[in-house]
Structure formats: C-alpha cells, structure tokens
Coordinates of C-alpha atoms in Angstrom, one line a residue:
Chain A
X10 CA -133.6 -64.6 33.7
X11 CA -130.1 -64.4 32.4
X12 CA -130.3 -68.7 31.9
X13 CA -133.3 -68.9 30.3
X14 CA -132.6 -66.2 27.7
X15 CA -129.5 -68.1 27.0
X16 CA -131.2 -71.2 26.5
X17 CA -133.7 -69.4 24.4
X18 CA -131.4 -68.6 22.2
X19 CA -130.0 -71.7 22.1
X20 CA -133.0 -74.1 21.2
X21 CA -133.4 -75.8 17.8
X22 CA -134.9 -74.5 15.1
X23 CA -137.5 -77.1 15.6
X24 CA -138.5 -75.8 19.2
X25 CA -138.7 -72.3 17.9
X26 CA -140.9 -73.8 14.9
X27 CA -143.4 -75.6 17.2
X28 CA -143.9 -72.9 19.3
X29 CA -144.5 -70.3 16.4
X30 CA -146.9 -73.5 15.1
X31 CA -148.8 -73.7 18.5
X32 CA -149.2 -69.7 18.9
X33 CA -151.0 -70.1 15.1
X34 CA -152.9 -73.2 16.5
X35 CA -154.5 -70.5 18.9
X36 CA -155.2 -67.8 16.8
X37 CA -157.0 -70.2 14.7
X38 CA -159.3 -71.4 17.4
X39 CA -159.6 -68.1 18.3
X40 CA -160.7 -67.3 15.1
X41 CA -163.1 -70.0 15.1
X42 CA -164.8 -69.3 18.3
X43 CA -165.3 -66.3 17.1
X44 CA -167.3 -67.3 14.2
X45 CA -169.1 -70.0 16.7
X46 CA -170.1 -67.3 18.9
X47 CA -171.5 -65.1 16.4
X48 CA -173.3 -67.9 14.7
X49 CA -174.7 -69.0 17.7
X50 CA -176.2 -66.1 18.4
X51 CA -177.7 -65.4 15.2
X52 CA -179.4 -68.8 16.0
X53 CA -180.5 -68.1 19.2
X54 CA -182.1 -64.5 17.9
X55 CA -183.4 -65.4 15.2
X56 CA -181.8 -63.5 12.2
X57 CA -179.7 -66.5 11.4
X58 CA -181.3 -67.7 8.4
X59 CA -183.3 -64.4 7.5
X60 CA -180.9 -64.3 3.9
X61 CA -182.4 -67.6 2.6
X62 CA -185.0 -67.6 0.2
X63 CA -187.4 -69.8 -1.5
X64 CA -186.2 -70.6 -5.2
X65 CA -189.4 -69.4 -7.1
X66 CA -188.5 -65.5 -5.5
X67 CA -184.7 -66.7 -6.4
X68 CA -185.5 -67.5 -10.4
X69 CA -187.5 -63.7 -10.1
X70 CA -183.7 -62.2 -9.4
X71 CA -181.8 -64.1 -11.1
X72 CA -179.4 -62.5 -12.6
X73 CA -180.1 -62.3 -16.4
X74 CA -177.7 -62.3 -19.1
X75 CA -179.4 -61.2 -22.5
X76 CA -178.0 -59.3 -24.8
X77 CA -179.2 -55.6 -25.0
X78 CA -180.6 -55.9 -22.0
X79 CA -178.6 -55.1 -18.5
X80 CA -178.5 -58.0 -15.7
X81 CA -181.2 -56.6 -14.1
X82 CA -183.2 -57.4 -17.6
X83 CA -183.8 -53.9 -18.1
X84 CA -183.4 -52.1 -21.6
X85 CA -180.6 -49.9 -21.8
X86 CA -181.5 -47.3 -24.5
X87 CA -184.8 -47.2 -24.0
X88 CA -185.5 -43.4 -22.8
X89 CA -183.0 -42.0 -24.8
X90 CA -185.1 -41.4 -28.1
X91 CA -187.9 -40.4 -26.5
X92 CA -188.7 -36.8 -26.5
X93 CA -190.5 -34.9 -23.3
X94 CA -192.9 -31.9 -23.8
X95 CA -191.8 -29.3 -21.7
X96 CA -194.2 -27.9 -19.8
X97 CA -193.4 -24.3 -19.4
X98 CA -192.5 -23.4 -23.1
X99 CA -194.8 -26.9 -24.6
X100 CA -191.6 -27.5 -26.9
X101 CA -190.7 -31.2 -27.0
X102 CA -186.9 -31.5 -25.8
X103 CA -184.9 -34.6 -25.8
X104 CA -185.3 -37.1 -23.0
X105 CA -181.4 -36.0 -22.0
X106 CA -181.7 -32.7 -22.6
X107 CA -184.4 -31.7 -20.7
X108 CA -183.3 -31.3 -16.9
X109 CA -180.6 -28.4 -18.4
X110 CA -183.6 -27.0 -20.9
X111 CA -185.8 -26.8 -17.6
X112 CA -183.4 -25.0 -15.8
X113 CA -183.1 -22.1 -18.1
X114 CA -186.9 -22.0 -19.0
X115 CA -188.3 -22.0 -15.4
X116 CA -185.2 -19.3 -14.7
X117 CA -184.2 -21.7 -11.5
X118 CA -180.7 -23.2 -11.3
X119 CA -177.8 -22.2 -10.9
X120 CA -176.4 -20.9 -13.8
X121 CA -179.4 -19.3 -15.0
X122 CA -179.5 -16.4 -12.6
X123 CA -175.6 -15.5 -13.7
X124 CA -176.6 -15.4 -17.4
X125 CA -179.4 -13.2 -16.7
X126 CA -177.1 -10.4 -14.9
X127 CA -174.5 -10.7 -17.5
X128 CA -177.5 -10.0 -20.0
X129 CA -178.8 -7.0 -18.1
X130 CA -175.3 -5.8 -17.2
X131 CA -174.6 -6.2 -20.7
X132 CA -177.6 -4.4 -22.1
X133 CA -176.9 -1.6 -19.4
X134 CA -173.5 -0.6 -21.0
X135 CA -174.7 -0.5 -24.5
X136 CA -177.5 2.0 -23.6
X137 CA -175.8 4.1 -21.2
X138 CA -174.2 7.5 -21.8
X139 CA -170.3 8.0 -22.5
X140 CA -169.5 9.0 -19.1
X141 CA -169.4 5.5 -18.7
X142 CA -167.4 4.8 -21.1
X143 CA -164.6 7.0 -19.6
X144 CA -164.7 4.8 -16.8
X145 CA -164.7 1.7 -18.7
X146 CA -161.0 2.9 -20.4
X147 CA -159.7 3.2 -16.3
X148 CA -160.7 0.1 -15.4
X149 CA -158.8 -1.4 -18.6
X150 CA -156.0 0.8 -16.6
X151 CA -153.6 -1.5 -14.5
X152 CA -155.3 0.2 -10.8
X153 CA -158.0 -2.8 -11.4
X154 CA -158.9 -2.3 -7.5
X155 CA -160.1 0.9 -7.3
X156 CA -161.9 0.8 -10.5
X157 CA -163.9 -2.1 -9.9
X158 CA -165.0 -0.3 -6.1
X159 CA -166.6 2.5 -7.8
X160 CA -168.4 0.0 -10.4
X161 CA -169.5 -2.3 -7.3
X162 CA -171.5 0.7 -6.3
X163 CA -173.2 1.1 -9.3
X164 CA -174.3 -2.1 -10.4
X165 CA -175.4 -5.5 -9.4
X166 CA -173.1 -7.5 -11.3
X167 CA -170.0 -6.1 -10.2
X168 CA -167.2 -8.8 -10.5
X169 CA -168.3 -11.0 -13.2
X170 CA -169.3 -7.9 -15.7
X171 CA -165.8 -6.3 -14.8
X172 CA -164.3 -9.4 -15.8
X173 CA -165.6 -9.6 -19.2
X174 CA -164.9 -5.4 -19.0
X175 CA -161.4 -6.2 -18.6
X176 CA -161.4 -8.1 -21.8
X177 CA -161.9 -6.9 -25.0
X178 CA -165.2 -7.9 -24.7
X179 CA -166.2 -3.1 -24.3
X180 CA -163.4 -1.9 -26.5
X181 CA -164.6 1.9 -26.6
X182 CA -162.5 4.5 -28.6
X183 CA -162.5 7.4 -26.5
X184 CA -160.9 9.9 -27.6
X185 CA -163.8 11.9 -30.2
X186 CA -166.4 10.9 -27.4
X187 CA -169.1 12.8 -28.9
X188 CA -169.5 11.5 -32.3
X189 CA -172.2 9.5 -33.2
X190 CA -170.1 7.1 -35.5
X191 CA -168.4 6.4 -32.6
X192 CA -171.2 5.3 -30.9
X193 CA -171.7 3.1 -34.1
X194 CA -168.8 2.0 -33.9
X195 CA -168.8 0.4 -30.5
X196 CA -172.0 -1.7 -31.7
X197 CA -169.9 -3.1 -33.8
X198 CA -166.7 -3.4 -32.0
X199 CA -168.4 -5.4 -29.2
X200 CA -170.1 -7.6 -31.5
X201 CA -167.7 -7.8 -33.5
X202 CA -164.7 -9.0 -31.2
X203 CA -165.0 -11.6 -28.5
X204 CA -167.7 -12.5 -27.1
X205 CA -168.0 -10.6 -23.7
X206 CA -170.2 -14.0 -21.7
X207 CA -166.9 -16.1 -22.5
X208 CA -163.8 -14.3 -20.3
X209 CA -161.1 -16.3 -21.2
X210 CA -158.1 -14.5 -20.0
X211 CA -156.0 -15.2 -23.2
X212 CA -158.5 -13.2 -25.6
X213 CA -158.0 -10.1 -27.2
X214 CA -158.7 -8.2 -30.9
X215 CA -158.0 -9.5 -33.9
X216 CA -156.6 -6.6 -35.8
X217 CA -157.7 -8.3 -39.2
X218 CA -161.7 -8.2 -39.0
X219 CA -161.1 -4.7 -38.1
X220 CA -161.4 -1.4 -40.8
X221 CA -159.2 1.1 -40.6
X222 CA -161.4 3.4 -39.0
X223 CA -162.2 1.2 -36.3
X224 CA -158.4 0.7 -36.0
X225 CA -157.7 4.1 -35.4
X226 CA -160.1 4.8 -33.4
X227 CA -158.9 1.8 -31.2
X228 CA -155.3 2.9 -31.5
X229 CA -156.3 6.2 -29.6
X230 CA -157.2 4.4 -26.5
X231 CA -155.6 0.9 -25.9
X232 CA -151.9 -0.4 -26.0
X233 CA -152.9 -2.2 -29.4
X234 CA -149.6 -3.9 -29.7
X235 CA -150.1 -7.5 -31.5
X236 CA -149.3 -10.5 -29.1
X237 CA -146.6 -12.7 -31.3
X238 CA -148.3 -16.1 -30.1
X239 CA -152.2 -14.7 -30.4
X240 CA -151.8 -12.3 -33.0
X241 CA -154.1 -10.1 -30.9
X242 CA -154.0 -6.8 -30.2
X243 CA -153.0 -6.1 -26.4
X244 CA -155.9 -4.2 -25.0
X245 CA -154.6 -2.4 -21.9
X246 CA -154.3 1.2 -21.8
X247 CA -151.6 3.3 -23.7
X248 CA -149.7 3.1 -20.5
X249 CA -149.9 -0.8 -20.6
X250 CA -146.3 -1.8 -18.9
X251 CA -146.0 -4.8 -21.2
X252 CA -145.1 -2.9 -23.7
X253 CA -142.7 -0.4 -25.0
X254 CA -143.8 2.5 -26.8
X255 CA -141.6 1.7 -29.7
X256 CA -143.7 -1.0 -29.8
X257 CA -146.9 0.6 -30.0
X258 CA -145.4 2.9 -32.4
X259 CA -144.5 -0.3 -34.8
X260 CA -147.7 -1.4 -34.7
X261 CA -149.4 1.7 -35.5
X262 CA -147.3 1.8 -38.7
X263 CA -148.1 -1.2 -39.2
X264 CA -151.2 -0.8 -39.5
X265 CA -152.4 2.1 -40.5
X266 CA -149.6 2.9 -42.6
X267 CA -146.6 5.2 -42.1
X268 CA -148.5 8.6 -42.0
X269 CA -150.2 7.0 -39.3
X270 CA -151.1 9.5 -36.8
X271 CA -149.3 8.2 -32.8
X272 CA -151.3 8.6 -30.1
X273 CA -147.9 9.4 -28.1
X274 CA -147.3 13.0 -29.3
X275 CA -147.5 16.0 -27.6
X276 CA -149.1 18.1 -30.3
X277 CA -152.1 15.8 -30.5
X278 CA -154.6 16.6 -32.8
X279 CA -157.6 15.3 -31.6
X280 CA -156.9 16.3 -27.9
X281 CA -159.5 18.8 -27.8
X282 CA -159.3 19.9 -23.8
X283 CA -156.1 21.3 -23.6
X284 CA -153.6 23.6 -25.3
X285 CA -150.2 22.7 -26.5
X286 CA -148.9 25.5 -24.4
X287 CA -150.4 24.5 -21.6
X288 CA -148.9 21.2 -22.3
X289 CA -145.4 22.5 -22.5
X290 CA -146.2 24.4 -19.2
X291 CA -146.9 21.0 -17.4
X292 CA -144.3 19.5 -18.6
X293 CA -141.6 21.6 -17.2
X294 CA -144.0 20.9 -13.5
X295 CA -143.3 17.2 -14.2
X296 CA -139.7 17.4 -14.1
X297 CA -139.7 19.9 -11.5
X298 CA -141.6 17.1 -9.6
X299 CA -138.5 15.3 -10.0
X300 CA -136.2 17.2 -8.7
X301 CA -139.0 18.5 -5.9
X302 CA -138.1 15.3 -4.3
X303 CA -134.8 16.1 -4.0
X304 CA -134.6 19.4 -3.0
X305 CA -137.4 19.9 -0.6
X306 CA -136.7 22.6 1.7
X307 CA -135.9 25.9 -1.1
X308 CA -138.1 25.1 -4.0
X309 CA -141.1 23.1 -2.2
X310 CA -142.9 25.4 -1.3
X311 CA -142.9 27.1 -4.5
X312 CA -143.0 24.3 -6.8
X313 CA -145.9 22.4 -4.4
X314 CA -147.7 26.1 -4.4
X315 CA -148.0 26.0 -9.0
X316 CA -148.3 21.9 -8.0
X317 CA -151.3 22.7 -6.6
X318 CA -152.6 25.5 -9.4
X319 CA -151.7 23.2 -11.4
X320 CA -153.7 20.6 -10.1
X321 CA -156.6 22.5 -9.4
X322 CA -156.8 23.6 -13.4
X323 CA -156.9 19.4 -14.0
X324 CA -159.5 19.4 -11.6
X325 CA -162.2 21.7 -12.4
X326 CA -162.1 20.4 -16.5
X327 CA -162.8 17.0 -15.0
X328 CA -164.3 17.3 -11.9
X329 CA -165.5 13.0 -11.5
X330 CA -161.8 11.7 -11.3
X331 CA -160.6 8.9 -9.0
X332 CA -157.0 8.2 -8.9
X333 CA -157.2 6.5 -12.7
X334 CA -159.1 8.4 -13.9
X335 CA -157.0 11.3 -12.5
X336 CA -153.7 9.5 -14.0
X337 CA -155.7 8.5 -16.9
X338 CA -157.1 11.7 -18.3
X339 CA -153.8 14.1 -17.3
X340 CA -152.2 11.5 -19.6
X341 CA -154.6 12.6 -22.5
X342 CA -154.6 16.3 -21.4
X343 CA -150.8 16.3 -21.0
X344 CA -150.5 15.1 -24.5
X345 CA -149.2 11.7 -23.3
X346 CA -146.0 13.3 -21.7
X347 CA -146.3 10.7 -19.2
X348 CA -145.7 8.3 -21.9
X349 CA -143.0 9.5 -23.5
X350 CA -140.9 10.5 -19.9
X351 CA -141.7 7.3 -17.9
X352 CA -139.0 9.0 -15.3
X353 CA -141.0 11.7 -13.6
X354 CA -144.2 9.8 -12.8
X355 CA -147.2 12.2 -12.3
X356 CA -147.0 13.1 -8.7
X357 CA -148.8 16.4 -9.1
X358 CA -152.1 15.6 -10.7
X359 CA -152.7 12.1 -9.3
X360 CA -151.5 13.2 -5.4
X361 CA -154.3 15.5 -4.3
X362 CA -156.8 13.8 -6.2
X363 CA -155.7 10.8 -3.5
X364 CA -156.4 12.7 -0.9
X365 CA -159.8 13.8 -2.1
X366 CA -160.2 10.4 -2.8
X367 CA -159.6 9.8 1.5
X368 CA -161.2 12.9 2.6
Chain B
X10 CA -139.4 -79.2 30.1
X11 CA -140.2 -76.5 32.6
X12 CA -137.8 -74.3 31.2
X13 CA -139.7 -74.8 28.0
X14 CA -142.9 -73.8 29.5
X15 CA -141.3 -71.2 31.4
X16 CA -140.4 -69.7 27.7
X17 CA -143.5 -70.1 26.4
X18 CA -145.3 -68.4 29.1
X19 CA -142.9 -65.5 28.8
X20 CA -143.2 -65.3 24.5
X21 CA -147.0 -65.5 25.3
X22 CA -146.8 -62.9 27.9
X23 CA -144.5 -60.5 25.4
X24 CA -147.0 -61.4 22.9
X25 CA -150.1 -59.6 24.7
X26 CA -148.0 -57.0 26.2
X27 CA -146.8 -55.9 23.0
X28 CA -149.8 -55.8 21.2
X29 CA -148.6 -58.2 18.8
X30 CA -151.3 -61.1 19.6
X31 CA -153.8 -58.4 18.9
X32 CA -152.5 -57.8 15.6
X33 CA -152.2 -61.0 14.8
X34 CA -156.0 -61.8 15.3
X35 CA -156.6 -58.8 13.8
X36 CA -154.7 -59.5 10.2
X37 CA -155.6 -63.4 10.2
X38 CA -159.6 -62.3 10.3
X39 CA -159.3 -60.3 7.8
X40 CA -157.3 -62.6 5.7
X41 CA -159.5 -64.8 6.3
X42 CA -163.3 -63.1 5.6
X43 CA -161.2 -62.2 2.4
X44 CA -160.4 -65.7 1.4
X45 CA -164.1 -66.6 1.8
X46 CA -162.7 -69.0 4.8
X47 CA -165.5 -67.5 6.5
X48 CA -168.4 -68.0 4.7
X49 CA -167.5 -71.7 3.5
X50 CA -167.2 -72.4 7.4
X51 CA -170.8 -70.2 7.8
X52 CA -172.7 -72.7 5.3
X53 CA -171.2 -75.5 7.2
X54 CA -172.6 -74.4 10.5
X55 CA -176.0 -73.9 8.6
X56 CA -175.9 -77.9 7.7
X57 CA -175.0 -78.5 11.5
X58 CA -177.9 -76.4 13.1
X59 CA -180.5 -78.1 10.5
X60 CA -178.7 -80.9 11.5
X61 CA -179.2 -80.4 15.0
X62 CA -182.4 -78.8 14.8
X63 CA -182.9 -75.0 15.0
X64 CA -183.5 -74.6 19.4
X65 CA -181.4 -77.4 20.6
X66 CA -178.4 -76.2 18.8
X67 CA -175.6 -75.5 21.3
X68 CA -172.5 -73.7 21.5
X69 CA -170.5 -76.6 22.7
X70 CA -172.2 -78.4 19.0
X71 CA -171.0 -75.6 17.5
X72 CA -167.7 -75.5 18.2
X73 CA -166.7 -79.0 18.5
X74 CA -168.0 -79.2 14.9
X75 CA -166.5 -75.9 13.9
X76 CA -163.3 -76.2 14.7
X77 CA -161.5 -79.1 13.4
X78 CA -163.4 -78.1 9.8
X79 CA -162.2 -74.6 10.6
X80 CA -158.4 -75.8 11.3
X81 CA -158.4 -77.8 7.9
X82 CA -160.2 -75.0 5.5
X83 CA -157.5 -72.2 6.2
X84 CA -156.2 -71.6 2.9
X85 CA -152.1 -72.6 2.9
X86 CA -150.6 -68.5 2.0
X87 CA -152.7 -67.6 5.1
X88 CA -150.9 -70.1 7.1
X89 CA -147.3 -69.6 5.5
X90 CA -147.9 -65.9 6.3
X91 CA -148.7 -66.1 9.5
X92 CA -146.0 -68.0 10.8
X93 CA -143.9 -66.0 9.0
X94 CA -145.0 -63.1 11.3
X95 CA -145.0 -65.7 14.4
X96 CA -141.3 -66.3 13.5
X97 CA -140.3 -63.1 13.3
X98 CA -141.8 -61.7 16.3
X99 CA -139.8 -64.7 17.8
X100 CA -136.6 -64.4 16.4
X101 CA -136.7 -60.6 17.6
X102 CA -137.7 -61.1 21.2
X103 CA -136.6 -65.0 22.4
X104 CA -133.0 -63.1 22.6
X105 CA -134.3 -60.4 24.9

C-alpha cells in the first residue's frame, strides 16, 4: 500500500489530469443515461409529448404585448372605476372599497366585533354612576393588575377598554364627585382630549385646549406634570413615581397661576370626608408605622391595636376598597400625607384591607 | 500500467465511499437543468424518437444518440468546475 501511495504522489500532473478527466467523462454519461432513461420512459408511457400543441391553440396564448393591456391581454384598470351597490345598506361603494365597507355593514369580520365593544364599553362609562369613576382614578393608579381583575368581572371588554382607560382617553376629576358640572365636564374632557378607540401609549392632555376650570379640576386627581418632548400633561395619579412633587407643584403654578390651590396639602379644602385633626392624628400613626417595624416587641401591640382602629375608621367611610382603592382614597382622606412623607409608606390602611382582599 | 489501474480503482473506490461521487452527480445535474443542457438535449431526443418512430424507439437508440450530443453540449464553466472539484478531491486523497 505504502508503494503505490508513493507513486501516487509521484505521477505527473498529466496522469492526475486524465484521471480527474475520465472520472468527469463518467459523470457525464451518467448524467446522460439519466436523461435517456427518463425519456425513454416517457415514450414508452405515453406522456412524452403530452406538452406539445397545435399552433392555432398556440397563437390563442401567445403571449401579447400591447400597451395598456397585461400579457395575458387583459385590461389593467378596468374594475377600478366602477362602483358596486352594496347590498345590505344599497349605497354604491367603490369597486376597492367594498370588501372592507362589507365587513362593517354585515357586522362580520374581524375587526368589526372589536369596534362594537369599544362602542358599548365606551357608551357604558359615560352613562354610568360615579362609583365608577372612583375606580377608574385606581386603575390610572400604578397597581394596574388588580384593577383591571375587578373590571374583568364587570364587563365584557375588559383588556382593550382598560387600555384606552389607562390613557387619557376617561380623565375624570374626582375630587367634588357630586357636582353636576363635573359631570359636564367629563363630556367634554373625553371628547375633548384623545380619542379613547386610538391607545397609543405616547398620548396624553394637552394642557392648552383645556380652561382653567377643567385644569383644576384635573389637577385634583392626576400627576399633570407636562412631558418636555409631548408637552402633555402626565396622567397618572398624584402618586405617579415619575415625577417629583416639586414637579407637580411647578406645574400647578404654572398653570393656574401662583394662588393656585396644591392638591398636596394637608389642610385641603375640598377634602370633604375627613377632618384636619384627624389628619394630624394619622399622621403621627404613619410614622409610628415606621418605627413599628423596628421595635416590634414593646410598642406593637399597642401601635398595631390604634393600627387597627385606625383602619377600621378608613374602612366603614369607604366600605368598596381593594388595595388601590384602599391606598388611593387614604391618600385623599389623609390629606395627601402619603405624598409629601414618601418614607413611611401606608402600612396601616392598605395591610388589612389585603387581607380582606384574601379572606 | 497496473499500478495505474490499481490507483484508479482505489480513487474510484474512495470516491463512492466518501460520498463524494454522489455529490458530484448531484451538483453537475443541477448545473446542468440550470444551464438549460437539459432541455436542448430533450428537444433532441424528440427529433430522434420522430425520427425513429414513436413504438420502435429503443433505449439502446436513445443513448447511442444521446450521448456523444450530450458530451459536446455541456456548457465549458460546467466542465472547468467540475474538474476543479475532481482535482481537488484528488489532490487531497491520492497522498493518503
């Protein structure tokens, strides 16, 4: 073996060039019988000369090269003037429009059945009561999960309407809830900013087509602070963690002038459920709840023991809370302590109502 | 001579054992459907079978009319490349 690998090596050039020449000479015959094969079979079955035709059928397809007119002689344009009567609503459409006019008119399709929730859903909120509008500001709130579990319950058109929800599209200025301007108000508001069907993440208020009433009103209930790129007003809660509280404040001077009222202080004026004592009182609980974590053994019981009266007073004024909602209204009631300490979070309040949450 | 043989037989046999011939036959149809080799050399056999007559036409016809056309049609890059390959797979295995 060891010899003739060493005269392999060893041949010409040539040698190696008329063998590479003579393994191609085979592959090419191969190649050809191949085809021979093949052909002959055709023959033999009888499909080998199905593709010929006669020249008069070959002059009918031949291919034709007009102008205006495609290869196959056909006219290019010709349907697209032409107008169709549509047989549901017996409007004539154009020829092009017609298979997406169809689809709304019979109400088949898809897109048709998710523009009919969004209208009901929408019509829905406008007519119902203020309760709901409560729960509207929580789900603006940053808990987005739980909010949208107890709206799934509710309605049909849970996800998609609680998109547009999210967005300006429902800005609702809680705070006087039983006005009738207010009610007024929100017509307007929704109409007038974006348009809730198109939930584009980016959108938001624009502080300009709004009066000064409307701003106010606004101001009580959402973050409101103006986006430097958008120029929109930041509709999140009052807790929003984007932004600061000087912030807010800025933009509240700004536009409603310097005597504007804050929504921040702790005398608020249009808090109507709870007393400014009472707000002091809860206070000092909040940082006790700070330090409850610290020492637990001496003062827990105590502290946990007003905790929970406390907690209990939150409850019975508003008996419907969830955790937001919980977080959300103690905020108001508290006279927006929570805002200004951001340190001692609101363990009393929001705890229990957790657990009644579970239980 | 023999040894000659002998190293043909054995680049033959490494050929099939490798795979390589397969290959080969593989890439040179397809070169050559792609060149239109194959349908120039199908038109040709239609002339030879109306030639012939359509029943009495025989494989043995066939090919010895086939192939020598066959042979000459292959376009020349076909033919470069494939040696090209041929030569390689030579140059890699005649020193094993």
């Amino acid at each position: 073996m060891k010899m003739e690998e060493m005269s392999l090596s060893g041949l010409d050039n040539s040698k190696l060039e008329a063998m590479a020449h003579e393994i191609y000479t085979d592959l090419i015959d191969d190649a050809c019988l191949g085809l021979c094969f093949e052909v002959h079979r055709a023959v033999k079955c009888g499909y080998f000369l199905l593709d010929e035709t006669d020249p008069e059928s070959m002059k009918d397809f031949e291919i034709v090269d007009q102008p205006g007119v495609d290869i196959f002689g056909q006219v290019y344009n010709q349907w697209k003037n032409k107008e169709c009567v549509c047989p549901n609503c017996n409007r004539s459409i154009a020829a092009s429009r017609f298979a997406p006019h169809l689809e709304k008119c019979l109400g088949m399709g898809r897109n048709s059945s998710r523009i009919a929730n969004r209208r009901i859903a929408s019509r829905n909120n406008m007519n119902k009561s203020e309760s709901d509008q409560e729960d509207n500001d929580d789900i603006n709130d940053n808990d987005w999960s739980y909010g949208s579990e107890k709206k799934a319950k509710k309605r049909k058109s849970d996800k998609v309407f609680l998109h547009s929800l999210k967005q300006p599209g429902f800005v609702n200025p809680n705070s006087p809830r039983r006005s009738k301007s207010i009610k007024h108000k929100n017509g307007e508001l929704s109409s007038g900013s974006s348009d809730p069907y198109k939930y584009t993440y980016n959108s938001g208020i624009n502080y300009e087509t709004l009066g000064p009433e409307e701003l106010r009103s606004l101001l009580m209930t959402q973050c409101g602070v103006i986006s430097e790129h958008t120029k929109k007003m930041c509709t999140r809660s009052l807790r929003c963690p984007q932004h600061t509280d000087e912030q807010r404040r800025t933009v509240r001077v700004f536009l409603l002038g310097p005597s504007a009222s804050l929504p921040e202080p702790e005398t608020s004026v249009e808090n109507d459920s709870y007393d400014p004592s009472e707000n002091q009182a809860l206070m000092s609980r909040l940082q006790w709840d700070g330090s409850s974590d610290i020492s637990p053994s001496d003062s827990a019981s105590s502290k946990a023991s007003t905790n929970n009266s406390e907690s209990k007073k939150t409850k019975k004024k508003k008996p419907h809370l969830g955790l937001n909602s919980g977080s959300g209204s103690s905020q108001q009631g508290l006279g927006g302590s929570s805002s200004k300490k951001k340190k001692p979070k609101l363990l009393a309040p929001p705890t229990p109502s957790i657990y009644n949450n579970i239980n | 001579m023999s040894k000659e043989a002998q190293m043909r037989a054995t680049i033959n046999q490494k050929l099939i054992e490798m795979g390589e011939r397969e290959r080969l036959k593989e890439l040179l149809r397809a070169k050559l459907i792609e060149c239109g080799w194959k349908d120039q050399l199908k038109a040709h056999c239609k002339d030879v079978i109306r030639e012939k007559g359509l029943e009495h036409v025989t494989v043995e016809d066939l090919v010895a009319e086939i192939t020598p056309k066959g042979r000459a049609l292959v376009p020349d890059s076909v033919k470069k490349e494939l040696l090209q390959r041929i030569k390689t797979f030579l140059a890699q295995h005649a020193t094993l």
